[in-house]
Coordinates of C-alpha atoms in Angstrom, one line a residue:
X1 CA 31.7 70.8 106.9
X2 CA 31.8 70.2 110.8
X3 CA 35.0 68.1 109.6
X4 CA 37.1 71.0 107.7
X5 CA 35.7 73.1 110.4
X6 CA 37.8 71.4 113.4
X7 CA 41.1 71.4 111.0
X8 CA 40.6 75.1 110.8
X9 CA 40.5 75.6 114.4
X10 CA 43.8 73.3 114.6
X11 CA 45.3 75.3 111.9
X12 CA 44.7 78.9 113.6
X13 CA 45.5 77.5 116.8
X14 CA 48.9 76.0 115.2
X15 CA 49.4 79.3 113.2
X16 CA 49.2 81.4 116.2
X17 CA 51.5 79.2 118.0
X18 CA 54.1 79.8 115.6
X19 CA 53.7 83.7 115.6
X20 CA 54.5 84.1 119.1
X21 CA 57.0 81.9 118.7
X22 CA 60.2 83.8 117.5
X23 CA 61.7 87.2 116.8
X24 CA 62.7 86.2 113.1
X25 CA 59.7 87.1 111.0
X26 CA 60.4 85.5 108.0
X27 CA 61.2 81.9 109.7
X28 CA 58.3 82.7 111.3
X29 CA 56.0 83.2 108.4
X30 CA 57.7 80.2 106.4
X31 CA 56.1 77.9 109.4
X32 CA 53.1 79.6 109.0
X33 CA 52.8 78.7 105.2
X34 CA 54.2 75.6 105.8
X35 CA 51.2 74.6 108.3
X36 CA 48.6 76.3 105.9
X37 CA 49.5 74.0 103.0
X38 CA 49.7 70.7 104.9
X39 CA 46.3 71.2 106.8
X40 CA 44.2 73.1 104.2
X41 CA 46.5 70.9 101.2
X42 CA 47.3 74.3 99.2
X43 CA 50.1 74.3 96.9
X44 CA 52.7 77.3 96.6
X45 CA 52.2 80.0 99.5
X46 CA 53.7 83.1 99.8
X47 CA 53.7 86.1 101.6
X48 CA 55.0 88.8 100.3
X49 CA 55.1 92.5 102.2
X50 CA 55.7 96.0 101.2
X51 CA 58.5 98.0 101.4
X52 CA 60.3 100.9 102.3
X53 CA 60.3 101.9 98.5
X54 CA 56.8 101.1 97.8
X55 CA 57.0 97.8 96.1
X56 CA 55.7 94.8 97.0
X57 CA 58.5 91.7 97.7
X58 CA 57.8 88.1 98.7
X59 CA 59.5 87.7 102.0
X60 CA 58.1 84.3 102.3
X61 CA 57.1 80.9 100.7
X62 CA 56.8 78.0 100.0
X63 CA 56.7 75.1 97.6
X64 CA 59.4 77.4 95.6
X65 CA 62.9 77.5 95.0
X66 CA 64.6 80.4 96.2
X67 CA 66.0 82.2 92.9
X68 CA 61.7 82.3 92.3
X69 CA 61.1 83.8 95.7
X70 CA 64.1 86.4 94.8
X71 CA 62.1 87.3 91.5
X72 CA 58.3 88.0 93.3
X73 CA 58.6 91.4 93.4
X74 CA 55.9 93.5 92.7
X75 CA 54.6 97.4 91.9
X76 CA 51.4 98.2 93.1
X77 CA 49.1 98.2 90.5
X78 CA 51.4 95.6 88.2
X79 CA 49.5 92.3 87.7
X80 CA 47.2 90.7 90.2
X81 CA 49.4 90.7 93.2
X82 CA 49.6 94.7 92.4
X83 CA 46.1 95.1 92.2
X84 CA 45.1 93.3 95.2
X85 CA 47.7 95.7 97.0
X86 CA 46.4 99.1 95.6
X87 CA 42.6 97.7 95.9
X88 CA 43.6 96.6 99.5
X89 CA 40.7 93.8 98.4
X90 CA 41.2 89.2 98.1
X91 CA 41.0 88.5 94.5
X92 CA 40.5 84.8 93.1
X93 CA 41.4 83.5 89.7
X94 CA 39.7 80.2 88.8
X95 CA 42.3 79.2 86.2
X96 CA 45.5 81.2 85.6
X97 CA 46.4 80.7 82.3
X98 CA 42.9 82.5 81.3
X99 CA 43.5 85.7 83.3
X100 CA 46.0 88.0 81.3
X101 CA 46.7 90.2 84.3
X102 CA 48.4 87.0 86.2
X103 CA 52.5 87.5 85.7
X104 CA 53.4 84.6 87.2
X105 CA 56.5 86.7 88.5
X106 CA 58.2 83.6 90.4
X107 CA 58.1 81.2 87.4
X108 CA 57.0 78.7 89.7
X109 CA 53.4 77.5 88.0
X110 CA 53.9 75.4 84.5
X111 CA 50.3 75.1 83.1
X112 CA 52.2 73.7 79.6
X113 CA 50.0 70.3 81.5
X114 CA 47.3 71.4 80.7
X115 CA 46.6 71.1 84.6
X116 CA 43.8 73.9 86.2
X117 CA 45.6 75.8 88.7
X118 CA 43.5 78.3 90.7
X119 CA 44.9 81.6 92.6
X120 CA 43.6 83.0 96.0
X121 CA 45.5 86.2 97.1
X122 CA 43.7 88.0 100.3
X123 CA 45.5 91.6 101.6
X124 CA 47.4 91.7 105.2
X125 CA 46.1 94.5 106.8
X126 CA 48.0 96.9 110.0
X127 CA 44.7 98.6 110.7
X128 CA 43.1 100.3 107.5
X129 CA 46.4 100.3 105.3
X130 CA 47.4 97.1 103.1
X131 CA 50.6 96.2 104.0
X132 CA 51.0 93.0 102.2
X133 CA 49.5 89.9 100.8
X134 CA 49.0 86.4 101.7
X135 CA 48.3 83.9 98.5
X136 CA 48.3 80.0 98.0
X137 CA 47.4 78.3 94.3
X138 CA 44.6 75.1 94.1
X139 CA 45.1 72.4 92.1
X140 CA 42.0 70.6 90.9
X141 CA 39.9 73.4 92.3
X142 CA 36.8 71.8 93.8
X143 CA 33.4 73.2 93.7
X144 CA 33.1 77.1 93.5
X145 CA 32.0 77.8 96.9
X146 CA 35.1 76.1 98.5
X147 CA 36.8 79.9 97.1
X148 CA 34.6 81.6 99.9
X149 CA 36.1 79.4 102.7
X150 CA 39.3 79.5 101.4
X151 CA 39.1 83.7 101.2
X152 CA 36.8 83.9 104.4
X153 CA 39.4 81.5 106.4
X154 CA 43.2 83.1 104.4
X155 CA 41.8 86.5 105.5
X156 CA 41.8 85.8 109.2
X157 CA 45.1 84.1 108.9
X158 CA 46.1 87.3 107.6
X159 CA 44.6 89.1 110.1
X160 CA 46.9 87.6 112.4
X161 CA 50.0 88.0 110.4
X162 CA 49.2 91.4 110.0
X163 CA 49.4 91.7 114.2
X164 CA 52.8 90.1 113.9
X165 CA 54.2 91.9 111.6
X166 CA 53.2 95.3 112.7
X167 CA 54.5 94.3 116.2
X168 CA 57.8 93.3 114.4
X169 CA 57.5 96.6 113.0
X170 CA 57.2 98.3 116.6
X171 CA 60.2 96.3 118.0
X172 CA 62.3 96.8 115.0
X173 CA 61.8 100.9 115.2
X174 CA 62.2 100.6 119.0
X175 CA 65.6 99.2 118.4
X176 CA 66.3 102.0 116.2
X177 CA 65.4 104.4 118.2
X178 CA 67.7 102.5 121.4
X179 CA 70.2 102.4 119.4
X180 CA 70.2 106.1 117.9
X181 CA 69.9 106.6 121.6
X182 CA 72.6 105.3 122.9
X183 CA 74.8 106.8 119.7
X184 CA 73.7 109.8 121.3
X185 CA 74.8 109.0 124.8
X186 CA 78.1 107.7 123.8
X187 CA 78.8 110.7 121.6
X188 CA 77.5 113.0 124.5
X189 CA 79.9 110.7 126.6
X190 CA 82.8 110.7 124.6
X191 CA 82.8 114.9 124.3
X192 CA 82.1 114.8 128.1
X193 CA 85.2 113.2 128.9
X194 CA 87.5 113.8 125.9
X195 CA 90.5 115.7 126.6
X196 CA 91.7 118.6 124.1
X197 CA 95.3 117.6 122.5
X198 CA 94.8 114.2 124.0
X199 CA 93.6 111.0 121.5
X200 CA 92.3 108.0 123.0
X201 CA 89.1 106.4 122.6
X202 CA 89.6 102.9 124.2
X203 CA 87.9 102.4 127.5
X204 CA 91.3 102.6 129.7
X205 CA 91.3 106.1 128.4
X206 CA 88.1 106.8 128.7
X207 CA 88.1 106.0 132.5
X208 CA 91.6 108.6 132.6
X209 CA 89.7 111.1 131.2
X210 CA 86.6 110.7 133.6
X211 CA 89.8 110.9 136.0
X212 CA 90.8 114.1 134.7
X213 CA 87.3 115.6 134.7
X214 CA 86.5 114.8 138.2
X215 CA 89.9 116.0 139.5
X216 CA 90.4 118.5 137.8
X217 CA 87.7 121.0 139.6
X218 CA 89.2 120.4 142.6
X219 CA 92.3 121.8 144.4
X220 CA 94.1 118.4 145.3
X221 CA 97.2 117.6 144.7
X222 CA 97.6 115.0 141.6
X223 CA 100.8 112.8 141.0
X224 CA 100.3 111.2 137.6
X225 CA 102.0 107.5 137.0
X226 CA 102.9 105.8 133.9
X227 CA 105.9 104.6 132.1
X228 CA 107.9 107.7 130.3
X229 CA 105.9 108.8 127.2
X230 CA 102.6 108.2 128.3
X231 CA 101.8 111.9 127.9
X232 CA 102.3 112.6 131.4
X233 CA 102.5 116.4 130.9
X234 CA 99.4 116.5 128.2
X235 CA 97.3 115.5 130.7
X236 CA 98.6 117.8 133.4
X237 CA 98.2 120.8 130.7
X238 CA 94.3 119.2 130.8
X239 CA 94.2 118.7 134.4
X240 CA 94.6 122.9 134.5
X241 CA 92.7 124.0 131.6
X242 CA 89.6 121.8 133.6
X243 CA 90.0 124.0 136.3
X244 CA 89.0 126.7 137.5
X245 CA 92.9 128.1 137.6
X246 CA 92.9 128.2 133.5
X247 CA 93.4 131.6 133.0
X248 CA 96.4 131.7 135.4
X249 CA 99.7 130.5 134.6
X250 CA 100.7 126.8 133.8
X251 CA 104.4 126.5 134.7
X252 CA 106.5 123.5 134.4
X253 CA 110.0 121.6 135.6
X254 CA 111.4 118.9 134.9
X255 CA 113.4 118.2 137.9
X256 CA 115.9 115.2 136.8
X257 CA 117.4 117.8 134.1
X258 CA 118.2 120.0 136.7
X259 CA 121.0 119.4 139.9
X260 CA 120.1 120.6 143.1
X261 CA 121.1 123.3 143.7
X262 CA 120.2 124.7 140.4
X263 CA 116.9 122.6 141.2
X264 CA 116.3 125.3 144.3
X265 CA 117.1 128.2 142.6
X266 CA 114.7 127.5 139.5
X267 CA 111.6 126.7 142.0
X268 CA 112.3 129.0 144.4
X269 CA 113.9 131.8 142.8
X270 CA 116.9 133.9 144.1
X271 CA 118.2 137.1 145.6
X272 CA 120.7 139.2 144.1
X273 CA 124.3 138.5 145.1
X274 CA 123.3 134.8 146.6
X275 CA 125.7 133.3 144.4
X276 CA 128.4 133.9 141.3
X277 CA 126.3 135.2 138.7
X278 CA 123.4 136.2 140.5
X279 CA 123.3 139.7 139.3
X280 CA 119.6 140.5 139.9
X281 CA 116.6 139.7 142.0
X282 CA 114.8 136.1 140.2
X283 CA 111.8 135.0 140.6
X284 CA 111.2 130.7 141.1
X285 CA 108.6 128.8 139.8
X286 CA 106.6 128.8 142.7
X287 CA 106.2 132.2 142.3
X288 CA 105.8 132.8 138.5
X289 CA 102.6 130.1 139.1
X290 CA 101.0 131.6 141.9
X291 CA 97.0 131.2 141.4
X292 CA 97.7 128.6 139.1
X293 CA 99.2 125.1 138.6
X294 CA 102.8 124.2 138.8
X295 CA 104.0 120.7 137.4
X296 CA 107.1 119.0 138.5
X297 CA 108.0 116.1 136.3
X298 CA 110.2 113.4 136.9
X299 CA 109.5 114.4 141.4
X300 CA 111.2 110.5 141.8
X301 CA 114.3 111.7 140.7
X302 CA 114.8 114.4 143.2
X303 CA 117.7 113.9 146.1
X304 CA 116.9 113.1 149.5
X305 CA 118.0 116.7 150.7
X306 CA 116.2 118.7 148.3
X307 CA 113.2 116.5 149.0
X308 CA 112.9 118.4 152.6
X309 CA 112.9 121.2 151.4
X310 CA 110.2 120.4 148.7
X311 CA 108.2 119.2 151.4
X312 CA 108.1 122.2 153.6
X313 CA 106.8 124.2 150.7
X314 CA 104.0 122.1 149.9
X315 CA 102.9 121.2 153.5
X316 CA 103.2 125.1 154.1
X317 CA 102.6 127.0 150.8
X318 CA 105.7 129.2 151.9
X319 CA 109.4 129.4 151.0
X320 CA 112.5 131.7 151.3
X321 CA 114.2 132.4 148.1
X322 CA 117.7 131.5 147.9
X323 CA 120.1 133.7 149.9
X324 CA 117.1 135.5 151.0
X325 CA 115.0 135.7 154.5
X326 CA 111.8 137.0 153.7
X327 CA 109.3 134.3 153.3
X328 CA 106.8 134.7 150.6
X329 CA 103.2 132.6 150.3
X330 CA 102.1 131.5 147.2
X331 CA 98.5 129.9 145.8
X332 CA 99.7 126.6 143.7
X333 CA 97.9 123.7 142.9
X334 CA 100.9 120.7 142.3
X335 CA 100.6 118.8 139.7
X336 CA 103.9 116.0 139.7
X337 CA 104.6 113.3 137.4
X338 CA 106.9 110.1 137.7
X339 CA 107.6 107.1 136.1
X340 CA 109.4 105.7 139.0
X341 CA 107.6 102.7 141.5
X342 CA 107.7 105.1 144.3
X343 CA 106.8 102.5 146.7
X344 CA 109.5 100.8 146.3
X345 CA 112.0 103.8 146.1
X346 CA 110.4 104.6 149.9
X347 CA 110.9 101.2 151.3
X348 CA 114.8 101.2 149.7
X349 CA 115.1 104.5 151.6
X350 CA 115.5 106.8 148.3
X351 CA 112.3 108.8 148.4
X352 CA 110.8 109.9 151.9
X353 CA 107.6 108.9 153.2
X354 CA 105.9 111.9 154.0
X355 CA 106.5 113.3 150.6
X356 CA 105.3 110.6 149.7
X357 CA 101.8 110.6 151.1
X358 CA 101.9 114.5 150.3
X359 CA 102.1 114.3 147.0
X360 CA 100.3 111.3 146.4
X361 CA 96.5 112.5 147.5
X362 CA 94.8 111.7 143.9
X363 CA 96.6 109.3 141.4
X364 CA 95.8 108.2 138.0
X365 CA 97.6 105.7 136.1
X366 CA 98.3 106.6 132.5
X367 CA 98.3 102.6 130.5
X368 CA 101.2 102.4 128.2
X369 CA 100.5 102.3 124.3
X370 CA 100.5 98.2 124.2
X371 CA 97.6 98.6 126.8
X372 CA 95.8 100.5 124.7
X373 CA 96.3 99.7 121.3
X374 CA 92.8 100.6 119.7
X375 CA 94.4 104.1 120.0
X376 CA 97.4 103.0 118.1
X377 CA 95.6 104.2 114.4
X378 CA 94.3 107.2 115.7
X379 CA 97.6 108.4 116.9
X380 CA 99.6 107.1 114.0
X381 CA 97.3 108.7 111.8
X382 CA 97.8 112.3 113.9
X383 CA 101.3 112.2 113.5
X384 CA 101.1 111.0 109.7
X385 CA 98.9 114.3 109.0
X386 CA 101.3 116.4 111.4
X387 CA 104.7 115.1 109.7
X388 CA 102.9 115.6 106.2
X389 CA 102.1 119.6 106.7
X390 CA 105.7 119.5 108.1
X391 CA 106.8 117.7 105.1
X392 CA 104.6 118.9 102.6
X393 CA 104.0 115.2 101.6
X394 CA 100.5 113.3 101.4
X395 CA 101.5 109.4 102.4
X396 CA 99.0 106.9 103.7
X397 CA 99.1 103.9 105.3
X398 CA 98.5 100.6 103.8
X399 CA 96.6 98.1 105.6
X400 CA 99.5 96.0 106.1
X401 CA 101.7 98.5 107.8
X402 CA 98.9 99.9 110.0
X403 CA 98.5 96.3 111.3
X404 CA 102.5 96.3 111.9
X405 CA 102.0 99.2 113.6
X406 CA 99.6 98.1 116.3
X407 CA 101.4 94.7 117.1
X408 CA 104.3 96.4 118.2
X409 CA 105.1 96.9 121.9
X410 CA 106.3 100.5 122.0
X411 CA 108.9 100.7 125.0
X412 CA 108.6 103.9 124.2
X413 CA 104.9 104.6 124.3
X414 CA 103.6 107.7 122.3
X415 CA 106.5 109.4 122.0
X416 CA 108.4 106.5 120.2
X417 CA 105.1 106.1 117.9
X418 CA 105.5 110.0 116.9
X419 CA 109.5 109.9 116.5
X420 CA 108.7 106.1 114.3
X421 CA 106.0 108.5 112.4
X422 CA 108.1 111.2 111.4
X423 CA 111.3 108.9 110.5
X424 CA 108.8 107.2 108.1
X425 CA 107.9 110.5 106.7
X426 CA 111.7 111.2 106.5
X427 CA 112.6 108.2 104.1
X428 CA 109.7 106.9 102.4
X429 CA 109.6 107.9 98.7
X430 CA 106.5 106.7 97.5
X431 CA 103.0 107.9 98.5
X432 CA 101.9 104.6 100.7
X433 CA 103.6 103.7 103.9
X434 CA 103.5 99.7 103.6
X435 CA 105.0 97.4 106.2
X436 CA 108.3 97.0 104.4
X437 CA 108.9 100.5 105.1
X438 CA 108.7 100.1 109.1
X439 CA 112.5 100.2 110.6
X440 CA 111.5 97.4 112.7
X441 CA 110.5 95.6 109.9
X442 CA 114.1 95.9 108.2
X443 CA 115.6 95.5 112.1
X444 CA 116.8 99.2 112.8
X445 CA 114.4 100.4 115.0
X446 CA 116.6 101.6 117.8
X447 CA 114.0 101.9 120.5
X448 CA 113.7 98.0 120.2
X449 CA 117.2 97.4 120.5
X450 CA 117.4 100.0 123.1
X451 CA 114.5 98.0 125.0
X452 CA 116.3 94.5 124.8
X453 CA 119.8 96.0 126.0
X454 CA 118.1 97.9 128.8
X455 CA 116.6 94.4 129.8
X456 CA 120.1 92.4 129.8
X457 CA 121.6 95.1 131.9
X458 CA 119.0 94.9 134.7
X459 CA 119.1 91.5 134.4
X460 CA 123.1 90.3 133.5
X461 CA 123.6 87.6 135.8
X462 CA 120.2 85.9 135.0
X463 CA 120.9 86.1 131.3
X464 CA 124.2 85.0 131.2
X465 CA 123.2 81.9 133.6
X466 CA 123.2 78.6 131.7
X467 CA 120.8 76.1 133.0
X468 CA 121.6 73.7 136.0
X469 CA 122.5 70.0 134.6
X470 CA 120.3 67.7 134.9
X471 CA 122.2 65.3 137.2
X472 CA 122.9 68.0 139.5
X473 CA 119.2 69.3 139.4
X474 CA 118.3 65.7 140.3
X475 CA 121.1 65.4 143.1
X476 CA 120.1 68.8 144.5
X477 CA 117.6 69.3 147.4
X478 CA 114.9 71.7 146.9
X479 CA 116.1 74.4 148.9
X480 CA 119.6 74.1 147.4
X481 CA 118.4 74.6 143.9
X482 CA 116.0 77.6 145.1
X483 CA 118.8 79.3 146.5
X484 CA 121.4 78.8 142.9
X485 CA 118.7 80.0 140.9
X486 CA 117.7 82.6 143.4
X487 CA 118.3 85.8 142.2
X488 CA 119.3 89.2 143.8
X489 CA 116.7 91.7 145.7
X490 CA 117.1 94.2 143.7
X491 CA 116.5 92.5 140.3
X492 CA 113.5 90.5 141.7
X493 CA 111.8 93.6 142.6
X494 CA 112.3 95.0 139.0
X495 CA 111.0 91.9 137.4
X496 CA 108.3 92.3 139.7
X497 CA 107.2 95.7 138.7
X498 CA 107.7 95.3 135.2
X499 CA 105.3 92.4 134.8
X500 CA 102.6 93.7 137.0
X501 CA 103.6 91.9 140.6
X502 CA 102.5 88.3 138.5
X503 CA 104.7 86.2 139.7
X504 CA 104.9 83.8 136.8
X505 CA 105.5 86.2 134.0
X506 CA 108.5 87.8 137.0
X507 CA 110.0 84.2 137.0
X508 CA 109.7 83.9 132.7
X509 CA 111.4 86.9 132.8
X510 CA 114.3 85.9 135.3
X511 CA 114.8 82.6 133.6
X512 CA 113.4 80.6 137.0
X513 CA 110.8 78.8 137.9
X514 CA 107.4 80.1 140.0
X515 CA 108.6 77.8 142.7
X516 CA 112.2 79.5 142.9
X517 CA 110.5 83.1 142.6
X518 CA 108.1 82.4 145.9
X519 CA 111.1 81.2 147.7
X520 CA 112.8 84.4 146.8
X521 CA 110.0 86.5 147.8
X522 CA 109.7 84.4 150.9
X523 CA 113.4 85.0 151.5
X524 CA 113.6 88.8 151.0
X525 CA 110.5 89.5 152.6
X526 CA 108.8 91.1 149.4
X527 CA 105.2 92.2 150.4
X528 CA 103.4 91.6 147.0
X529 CA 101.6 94.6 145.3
X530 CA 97.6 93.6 144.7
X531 CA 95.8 95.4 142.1

């Protein structure tokens, strides 16, 4: 007795080892049964819990192949396992094939033998409520009394289980609730800094839209950057409905459409008689925006004399209009847009510094579409619905053109994706857009070709170039080679910009090596942009 004493206190100490051991409860449980049957030589454990639907399932066992464990699933009530669940009390069966209410759900026990095989089920408890059951089968049962040990000792194993699997229980529901939390947050987030008429839910949008929300209140001046159809003037629009100037009036130019002097007399309005065919008294933009927000697109594009003039009015909030002398103020919060490296347009002389630094008191960055492709679906499908109303057609997407869709680089950013959209609309017959309808996939889409010719023209010379031969690479000195491969300032700092200031994706571009591009940068003097 003293003897099956000490392995019980090896077993318990082993079992409670094991359920501290791990987060996976039923690995966990499986070493448990496992130690059981080797210490305390019991044949076929199991553990079997109850669910979310009220029925009991074996979660765990052992000595049984898993199609059996599948199959131990219990009602309570239904055969012994059921009772001992609705009783909530152990039960022992001497000899299974002489108890009618024993199922033998698993399949596992063949008594065909004749061999005596003997059940011991005890009920695992989370405070007063059953919430499972912990059994193991005898074979050669010994004398009767050996039951109560086996009862007295399975019941505070099952204690301990029952511990376990109600803290499982806790952790497992406070990972739900974390996780319904931080849906919560997220959707709280994502209406906190969403943007209306504006889609993008991929994090470089998200952090232009907490931009636009912290801006916005403000009364700084805001030049927004990004590569011509980024949606430049979307997120100006946002910029003034976030402010407090939304109920005054949004006005907008587009200052490369315009010359200059048509430029001046569209901002700053005119006096009648100034010029042929001024026949009345006109009003400029600057005026028609007063107490609101007036956004000037395309500002890089402006010439160097008109950009005096622009500066004066936004250093002083005054103008004249033309042909006029009386000098009228105005309340307007700018709002300008380029797509230009202005930087580089002040060093080359093109774009004056201190319009530069007046304009450029907040910046944000708007990513191109190829940045930010997680976006590309929700867009495409946008413009599928839009071009369908417009249409009155109902295509979808298959999977396979969808997946087209977000590979491609769009030179053309958004705006290209809506024109692609809408000619897809335009000339697909059935009801399913698949990726043998895309233009690009037949070659004809024009923004593609557009995009390669646009690159050999910045780039002729470079193109064109064959490479060196080898004898006379091998002849030439290393500063002789730098400079025949070397190419002009001009085209370096374009290949710059265009590939982020990374110098080795520059020199791919160029057709040179990242040895000949320092040298040029060394030569020219370049000051390298850091991000």
């Amino acid at each position: 007795m003293r003897a099956n004493g000490n392995i019980e206190l090896v077993t318990v100490y082993e079992v409670s080892k094991i359920l501290n051991s791990s987060l996976d409860l039923e690995k966990t449980l499986h070493d448990v049964l496992n130690v059981l049957s080797s210490h305390l030589q019991m044949l076929r454990g199991m553990v079997a819990l109850l669910q979310e639907d009220g029925d009991l399932q074996v979660i765990a066992a052992t000595g049984m192949k898993r199609e059996a464990i599948l199959q131990g699933r219990f009602q309570p009530g239904e055969g012994v396992m059921g009772n001992i669940l609705k009783n909530c009390v152990p039960a022992v069966i001497p000899d299974i094939s002489k108890e009618a209410l024993f199922l033998n759900r698993t399949g596992s026990r063949d008594t065909r033998e004749g061999a005596v095989i003997s059940f011991i089920g005890v009920p695992i408890k989370a405070g007063r409520n059953c919430i499972g059951i912990l059994s193991f089968d005898r074979e050669k049962p010994e004398a009767p009394q050996r039951f109560g040990q086996d009862v007295q000792f399975l019941s505070m194993v099952a204690n301990l289980i029952g511990q376990t699997v109600r803290l499982h229980q806790m952790v497992a529901q406070d990972r739900e609730n974390l996780l319904q939390e931080k849906m919560r947050l997220q959707q709280e987030l994502s209406s906190k800094y969403s943007i209306d008429n504006v889609i993008g839910q991929s994090k470089i949008m998200q952090s232009v839209f907490a931009e636009v929300h912290q801006v916005a209140p403000s009364k700084s001046t805001v030049l927004l950057r990004g590569e011509s159809g980024t949606g430049k003037e979307a997120i100006a629009r946002a910029i003034h409905h976030l402010s407090p100037r939304r109920d005054k009036p949004f006005v907008k130019v587009n200052c490369a459409a315009l010359s200059e002097t048509l430029l001046e007399s569209e901002l700053f309005g005119h006096e009648r008689g100034s010029f042929t065919g001024a026949s009345q008294e006109r009003k400029g933009r600057f005026e028609l925006a007063n107490g609101g927000t007036l956004f000037l697109d395309e500002i890089g594009d402006v010439s160097a004399a008109f950009q005096v003039k622009l500066l004066r009015v936004l250093q002083e909030r005054e103008f004249e209009r033309v042909g006029g002398t009386k000098t009228i103020k105005v309340d307007v919060r700018l709002v300008a847009a380029t797509n230009r490296n202005l930087e580089e347009a002040v060093a080359c002389g093109e774009f004056r510094e201190d319009l530069y630094y007046r304009i450029n008191v907040v910046a944000i960055f708007l990513p191109p579409l190829r940045e930010r492709r997680e976006d590309v679906p929700l867009l495409a499908e946008h413009f599928l619905q839009q071009a369908n109303e417009e249409n009155g057609k109902r295509l979808k997407f298959a999977p396979d053109a969808m997946q087209a869709l977000c590979n491609c680089q769009w030179p053309g950013n958004v705006r290209e994706l809506g024109n692609c959209i809408e000619r897809i609309v335009a000339t697909t017959q059935s009801g399913t857009v698949r990726k043998k309808d895309l233009l690009c996939e037949r070659e004809m889409c024009f923004s593609s070709i557009m995009f390669q010719q646009q690159r050999k023209s910045i780039y002729p010379v470079v193109a064109a170039k064959p490479a060196p031969p080898p004898a006379r690479e091998a002849e030439a000195g290393p500063h002789e080679l730098e400079e025949a491969g070397s190419p002009q300032k001009q085209q370096l700092l374009e290949a710059l910009e265009k590939c982020g200031w990374v110098q080795a994706k520059a020199a791919r571009l160029l057709g040179i090596t990242p040895r000949q591009i320092g040298y040029a940068i060394q030569k020219y003097g370049i000051v390298v942009e850091r991000y």
